[in-house]
mmCIF file of C-alpha atoms in Angstrom:
data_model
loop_
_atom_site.group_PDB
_atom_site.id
_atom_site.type_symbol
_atom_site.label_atom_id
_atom_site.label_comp_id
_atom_site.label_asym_id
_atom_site.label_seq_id
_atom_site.Cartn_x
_atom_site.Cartn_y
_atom_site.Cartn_z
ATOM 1 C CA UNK K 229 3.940 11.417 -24.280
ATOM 2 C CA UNK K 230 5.217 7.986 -22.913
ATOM 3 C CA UNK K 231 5.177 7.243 -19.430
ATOM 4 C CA UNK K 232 9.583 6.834 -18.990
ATOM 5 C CA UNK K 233 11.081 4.767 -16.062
ATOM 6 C CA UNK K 234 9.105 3.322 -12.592
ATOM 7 C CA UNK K 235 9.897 5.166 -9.523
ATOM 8 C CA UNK K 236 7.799 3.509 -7.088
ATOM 9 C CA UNK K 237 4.521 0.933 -6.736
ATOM 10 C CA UNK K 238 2.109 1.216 -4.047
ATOM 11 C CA UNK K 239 -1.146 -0.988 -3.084
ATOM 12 C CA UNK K 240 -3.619 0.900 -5.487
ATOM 13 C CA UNK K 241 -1.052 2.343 -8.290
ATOM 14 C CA UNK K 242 2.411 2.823 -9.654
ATOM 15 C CA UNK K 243 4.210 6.497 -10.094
ATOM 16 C CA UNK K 244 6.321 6.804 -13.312
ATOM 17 C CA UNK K 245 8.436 9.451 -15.077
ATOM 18 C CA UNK K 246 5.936 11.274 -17.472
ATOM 19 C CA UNK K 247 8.828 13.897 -18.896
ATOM 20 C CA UNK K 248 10.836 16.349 -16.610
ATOM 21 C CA UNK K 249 8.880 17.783 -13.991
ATOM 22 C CA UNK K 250 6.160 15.585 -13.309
ATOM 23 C CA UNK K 251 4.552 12.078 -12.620
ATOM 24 C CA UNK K 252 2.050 9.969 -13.878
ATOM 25 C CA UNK K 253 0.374 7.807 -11.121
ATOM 26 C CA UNK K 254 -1.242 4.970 -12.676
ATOM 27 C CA UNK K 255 -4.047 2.932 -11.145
ATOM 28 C CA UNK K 256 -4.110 -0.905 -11.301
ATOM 29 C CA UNK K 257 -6.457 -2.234 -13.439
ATOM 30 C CA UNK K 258 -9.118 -3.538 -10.420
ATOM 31 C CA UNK K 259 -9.232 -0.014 -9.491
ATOM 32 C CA UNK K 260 -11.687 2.102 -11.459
ATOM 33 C CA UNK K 261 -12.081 5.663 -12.324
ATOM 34 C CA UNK K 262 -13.655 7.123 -8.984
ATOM 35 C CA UNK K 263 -10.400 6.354 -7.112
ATOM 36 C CA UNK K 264 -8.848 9.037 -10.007
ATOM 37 C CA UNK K 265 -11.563 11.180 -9.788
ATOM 38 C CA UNK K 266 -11.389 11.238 -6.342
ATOM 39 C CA UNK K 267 -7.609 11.884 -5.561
ATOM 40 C CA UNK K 268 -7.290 14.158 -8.637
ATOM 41 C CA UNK K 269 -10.053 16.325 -6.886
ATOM 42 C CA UNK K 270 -8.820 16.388 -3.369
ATOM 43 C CA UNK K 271 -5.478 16.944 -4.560
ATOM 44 C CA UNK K 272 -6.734 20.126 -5.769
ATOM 45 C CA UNK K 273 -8.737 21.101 -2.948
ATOM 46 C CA UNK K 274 -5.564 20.677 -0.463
ATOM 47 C CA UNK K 275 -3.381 22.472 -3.242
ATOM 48 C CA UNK K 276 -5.648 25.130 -3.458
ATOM 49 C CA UNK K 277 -5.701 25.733 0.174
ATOM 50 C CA UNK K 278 -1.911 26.391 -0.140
ATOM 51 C CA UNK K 279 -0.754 23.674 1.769
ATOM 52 C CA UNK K 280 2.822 22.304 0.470
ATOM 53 C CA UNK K 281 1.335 19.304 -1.700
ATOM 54 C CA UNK K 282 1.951 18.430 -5.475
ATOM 55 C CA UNK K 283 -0.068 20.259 -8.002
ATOM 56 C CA UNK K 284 -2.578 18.064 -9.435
ATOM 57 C CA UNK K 285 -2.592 18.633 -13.636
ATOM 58 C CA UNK K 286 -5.208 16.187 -15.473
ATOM 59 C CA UNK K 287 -6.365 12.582 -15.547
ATOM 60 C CA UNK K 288 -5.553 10.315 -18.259
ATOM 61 C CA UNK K 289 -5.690 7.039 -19.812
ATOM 62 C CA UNK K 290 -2.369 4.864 -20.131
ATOM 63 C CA UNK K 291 -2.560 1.083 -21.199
ATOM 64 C CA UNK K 292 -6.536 1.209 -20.637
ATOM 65 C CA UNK K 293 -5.862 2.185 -16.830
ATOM 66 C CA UNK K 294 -6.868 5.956 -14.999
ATOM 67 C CA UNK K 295 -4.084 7.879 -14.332
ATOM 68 C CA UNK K 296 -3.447 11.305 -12.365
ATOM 69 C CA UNK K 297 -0.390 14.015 -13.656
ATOM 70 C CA UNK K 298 0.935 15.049 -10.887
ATOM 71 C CA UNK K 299 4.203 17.483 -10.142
ATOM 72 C CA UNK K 300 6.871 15.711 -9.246
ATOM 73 C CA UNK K 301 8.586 16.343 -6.496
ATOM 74 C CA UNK K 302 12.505 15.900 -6.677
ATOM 75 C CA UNK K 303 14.297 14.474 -3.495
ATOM 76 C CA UNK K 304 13.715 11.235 -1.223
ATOM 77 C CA UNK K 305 11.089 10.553 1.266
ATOM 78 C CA UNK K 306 11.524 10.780 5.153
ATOM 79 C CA UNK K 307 11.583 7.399 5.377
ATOM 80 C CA UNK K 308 14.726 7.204 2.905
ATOM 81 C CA UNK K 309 16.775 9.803 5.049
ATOM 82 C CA UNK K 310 16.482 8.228 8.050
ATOM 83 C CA UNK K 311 17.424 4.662 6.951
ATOM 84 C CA UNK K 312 20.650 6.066 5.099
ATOM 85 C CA UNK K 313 20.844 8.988 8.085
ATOM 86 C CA UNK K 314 19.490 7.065 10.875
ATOM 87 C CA UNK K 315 21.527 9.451 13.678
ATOM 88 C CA UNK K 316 18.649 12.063 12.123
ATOM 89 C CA UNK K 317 15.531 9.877 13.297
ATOM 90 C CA UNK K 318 14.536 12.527 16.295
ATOM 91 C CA UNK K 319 15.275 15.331 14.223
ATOM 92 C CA UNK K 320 13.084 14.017 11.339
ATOM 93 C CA UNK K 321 10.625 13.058 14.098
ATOM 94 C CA UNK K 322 10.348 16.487 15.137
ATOM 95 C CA UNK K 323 10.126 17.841 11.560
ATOM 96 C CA UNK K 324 6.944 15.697 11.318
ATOM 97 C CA UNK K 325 5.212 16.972 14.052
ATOM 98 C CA UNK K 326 5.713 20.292 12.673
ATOM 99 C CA UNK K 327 4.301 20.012 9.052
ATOM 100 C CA UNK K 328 1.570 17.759 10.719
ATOM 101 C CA UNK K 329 0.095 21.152 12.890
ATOM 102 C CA UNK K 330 0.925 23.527 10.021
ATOM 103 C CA UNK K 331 -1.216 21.297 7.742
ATOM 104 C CA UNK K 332 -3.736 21.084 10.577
ATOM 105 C CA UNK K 333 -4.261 25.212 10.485
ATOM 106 C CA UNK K 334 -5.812 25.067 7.242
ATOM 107 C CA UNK K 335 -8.892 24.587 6.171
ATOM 108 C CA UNK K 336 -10.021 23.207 2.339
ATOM 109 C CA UNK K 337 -13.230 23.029 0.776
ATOM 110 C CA UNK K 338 -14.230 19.588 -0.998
ATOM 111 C CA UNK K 339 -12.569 16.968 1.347
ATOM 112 C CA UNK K 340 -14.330 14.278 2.398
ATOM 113 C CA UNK K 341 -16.289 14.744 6.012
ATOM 114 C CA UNK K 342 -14.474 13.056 8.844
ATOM 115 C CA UNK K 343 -17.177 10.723 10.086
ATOM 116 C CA UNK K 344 -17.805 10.063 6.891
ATOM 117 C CA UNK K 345 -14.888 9.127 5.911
ATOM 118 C CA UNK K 346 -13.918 7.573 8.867
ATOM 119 C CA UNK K 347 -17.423 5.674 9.630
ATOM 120 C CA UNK K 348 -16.576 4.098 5.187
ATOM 121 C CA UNK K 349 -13.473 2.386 6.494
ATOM 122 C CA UNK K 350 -14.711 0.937 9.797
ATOM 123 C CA UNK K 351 -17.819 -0.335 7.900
ATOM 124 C CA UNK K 352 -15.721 -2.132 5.488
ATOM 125 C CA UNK K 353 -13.948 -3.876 8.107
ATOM 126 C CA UNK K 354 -17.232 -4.832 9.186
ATOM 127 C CA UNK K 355 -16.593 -8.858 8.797
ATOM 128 C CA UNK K 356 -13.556 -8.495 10.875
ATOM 129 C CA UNK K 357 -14.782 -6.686 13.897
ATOM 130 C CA UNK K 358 -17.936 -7.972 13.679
ATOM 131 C CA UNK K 359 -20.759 -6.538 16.144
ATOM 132 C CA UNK K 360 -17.824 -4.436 17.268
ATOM 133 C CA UNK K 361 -18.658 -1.958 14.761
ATOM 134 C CA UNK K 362 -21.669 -0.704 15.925
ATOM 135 C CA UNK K 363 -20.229 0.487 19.294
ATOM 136 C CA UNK K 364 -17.535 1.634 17.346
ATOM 137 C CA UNK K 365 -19.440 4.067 14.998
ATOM 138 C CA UNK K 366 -21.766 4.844 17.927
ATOM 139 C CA UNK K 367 -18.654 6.029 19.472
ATOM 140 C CA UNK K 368 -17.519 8.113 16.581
ATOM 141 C CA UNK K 369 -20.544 9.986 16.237
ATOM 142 C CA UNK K 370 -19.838 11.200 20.290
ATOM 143 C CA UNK K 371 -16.437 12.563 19.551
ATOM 144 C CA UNK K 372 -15.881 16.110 18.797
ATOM 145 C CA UNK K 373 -15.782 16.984 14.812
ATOM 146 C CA UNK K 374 -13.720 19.328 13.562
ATOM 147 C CA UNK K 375 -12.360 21.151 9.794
ATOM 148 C CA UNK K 376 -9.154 21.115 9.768
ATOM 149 C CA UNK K 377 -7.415 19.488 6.726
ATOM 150 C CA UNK K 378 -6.232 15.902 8.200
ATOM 151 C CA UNK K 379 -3.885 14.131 5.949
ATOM 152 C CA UNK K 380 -5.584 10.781 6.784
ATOM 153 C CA UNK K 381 -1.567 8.500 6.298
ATOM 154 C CA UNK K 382 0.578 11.316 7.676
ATOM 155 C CA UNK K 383 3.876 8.867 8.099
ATOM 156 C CA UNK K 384 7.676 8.944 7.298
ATOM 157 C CA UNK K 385 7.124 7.328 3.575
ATOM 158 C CA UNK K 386 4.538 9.524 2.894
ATOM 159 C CA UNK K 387 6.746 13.214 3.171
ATOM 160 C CA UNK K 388 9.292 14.184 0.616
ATOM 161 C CA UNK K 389 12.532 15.693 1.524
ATOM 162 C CA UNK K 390 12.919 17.909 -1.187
ATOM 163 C CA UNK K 391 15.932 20.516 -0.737
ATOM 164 C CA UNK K 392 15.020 21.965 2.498
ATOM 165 C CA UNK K 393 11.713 21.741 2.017
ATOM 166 C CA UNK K 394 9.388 19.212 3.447
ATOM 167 C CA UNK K 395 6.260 17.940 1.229
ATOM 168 C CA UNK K 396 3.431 15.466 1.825
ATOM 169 C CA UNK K 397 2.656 13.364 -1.078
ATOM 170 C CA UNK K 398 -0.738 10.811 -1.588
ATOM 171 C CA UNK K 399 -3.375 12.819 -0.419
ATOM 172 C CA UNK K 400 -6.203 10.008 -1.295
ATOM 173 C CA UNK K 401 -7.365 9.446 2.159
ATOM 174 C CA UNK K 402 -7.453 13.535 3.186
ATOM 175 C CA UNK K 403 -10.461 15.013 4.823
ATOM 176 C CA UNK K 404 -11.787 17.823 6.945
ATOM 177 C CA UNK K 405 -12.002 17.322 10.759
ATOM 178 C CA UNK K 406 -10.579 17.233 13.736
ATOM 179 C CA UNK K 407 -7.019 17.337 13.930
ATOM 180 C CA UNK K 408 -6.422 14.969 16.928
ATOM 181 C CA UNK K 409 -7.640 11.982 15.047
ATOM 182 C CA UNK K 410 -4.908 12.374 12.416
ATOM 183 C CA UNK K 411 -2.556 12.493 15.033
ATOM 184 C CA UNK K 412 -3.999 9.151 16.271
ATOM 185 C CA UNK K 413 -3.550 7.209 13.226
ATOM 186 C CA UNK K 414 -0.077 8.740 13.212
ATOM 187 C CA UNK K 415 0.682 7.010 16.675
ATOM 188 C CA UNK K 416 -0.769 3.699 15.464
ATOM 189 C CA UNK K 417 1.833 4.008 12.443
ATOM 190 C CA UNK K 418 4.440 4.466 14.536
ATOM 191 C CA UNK K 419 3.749 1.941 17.448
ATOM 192 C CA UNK K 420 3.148 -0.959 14.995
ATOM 193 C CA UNK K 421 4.345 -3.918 16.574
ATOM 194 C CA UNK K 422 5.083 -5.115 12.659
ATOM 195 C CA UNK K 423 8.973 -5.595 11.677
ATOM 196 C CA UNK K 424 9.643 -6.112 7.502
ATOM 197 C CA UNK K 425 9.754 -9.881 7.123
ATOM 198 C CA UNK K 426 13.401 -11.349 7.413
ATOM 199 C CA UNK K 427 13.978 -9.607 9.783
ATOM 200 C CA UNK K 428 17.239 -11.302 12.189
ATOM 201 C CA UNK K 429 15.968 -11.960 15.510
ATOM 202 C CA UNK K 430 18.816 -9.838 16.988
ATOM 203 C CA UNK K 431 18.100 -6.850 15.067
ATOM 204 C CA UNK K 432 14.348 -6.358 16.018
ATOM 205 C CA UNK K 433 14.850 -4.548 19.586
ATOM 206 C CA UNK K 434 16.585 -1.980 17.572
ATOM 207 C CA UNK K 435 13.926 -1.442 15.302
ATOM 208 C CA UNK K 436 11.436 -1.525 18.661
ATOM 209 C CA UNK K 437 13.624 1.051 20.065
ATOM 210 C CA UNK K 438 13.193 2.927 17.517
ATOM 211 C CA UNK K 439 9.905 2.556 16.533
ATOM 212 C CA UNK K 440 9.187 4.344 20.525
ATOM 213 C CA UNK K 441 12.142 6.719 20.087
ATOM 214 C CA UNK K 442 10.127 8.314 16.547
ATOM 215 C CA UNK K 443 6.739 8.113 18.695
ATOM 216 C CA UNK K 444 8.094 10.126 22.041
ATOM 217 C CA UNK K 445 9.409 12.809 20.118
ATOM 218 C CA UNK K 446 7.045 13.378 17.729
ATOM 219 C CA UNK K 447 4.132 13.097 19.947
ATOM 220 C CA UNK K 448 5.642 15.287 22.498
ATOM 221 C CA UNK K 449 6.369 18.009 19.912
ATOM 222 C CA UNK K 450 2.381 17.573 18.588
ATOM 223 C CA UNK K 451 1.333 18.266 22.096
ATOM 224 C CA UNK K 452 3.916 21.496 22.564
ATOM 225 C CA UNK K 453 3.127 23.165 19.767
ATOM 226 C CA UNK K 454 -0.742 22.071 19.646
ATOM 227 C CA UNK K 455 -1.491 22.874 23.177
ATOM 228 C CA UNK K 456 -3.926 19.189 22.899
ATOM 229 C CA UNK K 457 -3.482 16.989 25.691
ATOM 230 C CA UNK K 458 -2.730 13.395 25.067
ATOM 231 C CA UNK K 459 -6.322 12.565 26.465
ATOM 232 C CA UNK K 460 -7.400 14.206 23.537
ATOM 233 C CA UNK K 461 -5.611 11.924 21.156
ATOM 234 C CA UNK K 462 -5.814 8.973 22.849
ATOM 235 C CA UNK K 463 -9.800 9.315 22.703
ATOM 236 C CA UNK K 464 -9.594 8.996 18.686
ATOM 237 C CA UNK K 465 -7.586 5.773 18.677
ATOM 238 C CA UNK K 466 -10.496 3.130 19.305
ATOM 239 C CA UNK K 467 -11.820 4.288 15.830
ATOM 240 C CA UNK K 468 -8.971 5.269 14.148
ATOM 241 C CA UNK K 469 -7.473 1.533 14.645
ATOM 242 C CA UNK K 470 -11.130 -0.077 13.668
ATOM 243 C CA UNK K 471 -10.086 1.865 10.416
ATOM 244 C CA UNK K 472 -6.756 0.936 10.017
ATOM 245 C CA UNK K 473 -8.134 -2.876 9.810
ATOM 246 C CA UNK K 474 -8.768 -1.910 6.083
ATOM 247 C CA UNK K 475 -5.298 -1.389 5.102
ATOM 248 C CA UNK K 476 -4.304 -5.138 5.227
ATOM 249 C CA UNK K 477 -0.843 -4.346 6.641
ATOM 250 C CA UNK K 478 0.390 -8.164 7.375
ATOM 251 C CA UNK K 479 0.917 -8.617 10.685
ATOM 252 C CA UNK K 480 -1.109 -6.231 12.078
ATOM 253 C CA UNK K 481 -4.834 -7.068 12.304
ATOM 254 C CA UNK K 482 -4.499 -9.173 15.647
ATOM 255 C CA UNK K 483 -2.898 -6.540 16.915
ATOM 256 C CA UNK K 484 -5.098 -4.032 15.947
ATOM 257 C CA UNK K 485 -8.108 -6.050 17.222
ATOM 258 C CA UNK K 486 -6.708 -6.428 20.890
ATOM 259 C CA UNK K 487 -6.224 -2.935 20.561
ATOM 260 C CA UNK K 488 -9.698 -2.389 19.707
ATOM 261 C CA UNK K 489 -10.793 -5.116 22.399
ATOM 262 C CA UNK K 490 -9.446 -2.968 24.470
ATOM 263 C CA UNK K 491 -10.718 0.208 24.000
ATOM 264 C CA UNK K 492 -14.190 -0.947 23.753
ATOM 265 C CA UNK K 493 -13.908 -2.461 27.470
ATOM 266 C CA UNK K 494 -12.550 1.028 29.097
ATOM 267 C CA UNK K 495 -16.038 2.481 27.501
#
């Protein structure tokens, strides 16, 4: 079978038509087969667990690059509702919060540990935050752990709309721990003081707006239905932003640093 028409390109692959009812995600070039391997096998693990999630098929080789079959999931992501429905952002921001704790209930063997995972990331931002990072990782290792299946990029663009059905997609940075620190890296998505470039001047206290609108409501929905206090969230975002450095978002790493900066001096 060919792989048919593009449907979207991220930072480590692109997704593409591979027949009817599924997907091939294709890895650049520069990215060998342990990212496959890896994804392909916790996409399983959380599919297994029966947690709404594609179903993970078989990895191939397309045009000398590793590639994952995945189900395809018909409909748009969050992200695309709420820029063509934009009157829906709190009741999309609500909807998150929801599949977030559902997700959080379960429990899946084969992910990744948490401080393992977490500890990889701030390591490799280790020429950015300097000695920072070993008050940083001797600060992970004193939170409380967890197993609780942690999407690791739960955000807007990352849940498909699909009917009425909600559905997380790109599981590659899942793993098993406490749920608050997924919740953190959640609220550093949403607070990012980044707007897309081009953006008119006028236009950008909107997107501020609602940037804090999406936070308040889906944090305060978290916290209802978790029964967590925002203490307990708040605790997880010194290392969750020291891992967040990694994802090169442009714009961001000053922020992120003097967020960091400022953690580190409460402790």
């Amino acid at each position: 079978m060919q792989k048919g028409k593009l449907l979207s390109r991220g930072m480590t692959a692109e997704v593409f038509e591979w027949g009817e009812d599924k997907v091939l995600k294709l890895f650049f070039d520069n990215f060998d087969e342990t990212w496959a391997l890896n994804e392909a096998n916790i996409g399983k693990a959380v599919f297994d667990a029966g947690i709404p999630s594609p179903e993970v098929f078989e990895i191939i080789n397309v045009d000398n690059r590793k590639g994952i079959i995945l189900e395809r999931i018909i409909g748009n992501t969050m992200l695309d509702q709420v820029l063509v429905e934009p009157w829906k952002l709190q009741y999309f921001s609500i909807q998150l919060a929801r599949l977030q704790y559902r997700i959080h209930k379960h429990k899946a063997r084969g992910l990744p540990s948490q401080r393992e995972k977490l500890a990889e990331s701030i390591w490799s931002s280790s020429n950015i935050l300097g000695r920072r990072v070993y008050r940083i990782i001797e600060y992970l290792y004193n939170l409380p752990g967890g197993s609780s299946v942690c999407h690791g990029d739960f955000h807007f663009g990352n849940v498909m709309v699909s009917g009425n059905k909600f559905i997380p997609i790109d599981w590659m940075n899942a793993y098993g721990g406490n749920p608050a620190s997924d919740v953190a890296r959640t609220c550093l998505i949403m607070t990012s003081p980044v707007v897309p470039e081009n953006t008119p001047i006028v236009v950008v206290p909107l997107i501020q707006y609602s940037k804090w609108l999406t936070y308040s409501t889906y944090i305060f929905e978290y916290l209802r239905l978790s029964g967590i206090s925002l203490n307990s969230v708040d605790d997880w975002i010194l290392p969750m932003a020291a891992g967040k450095i990694k994802d090169i978002i442009p714009g961001e790493k000053t922020w992120l640093v003097n967020t960091i900066d400022m953690y580190l001096e409460r402790l």
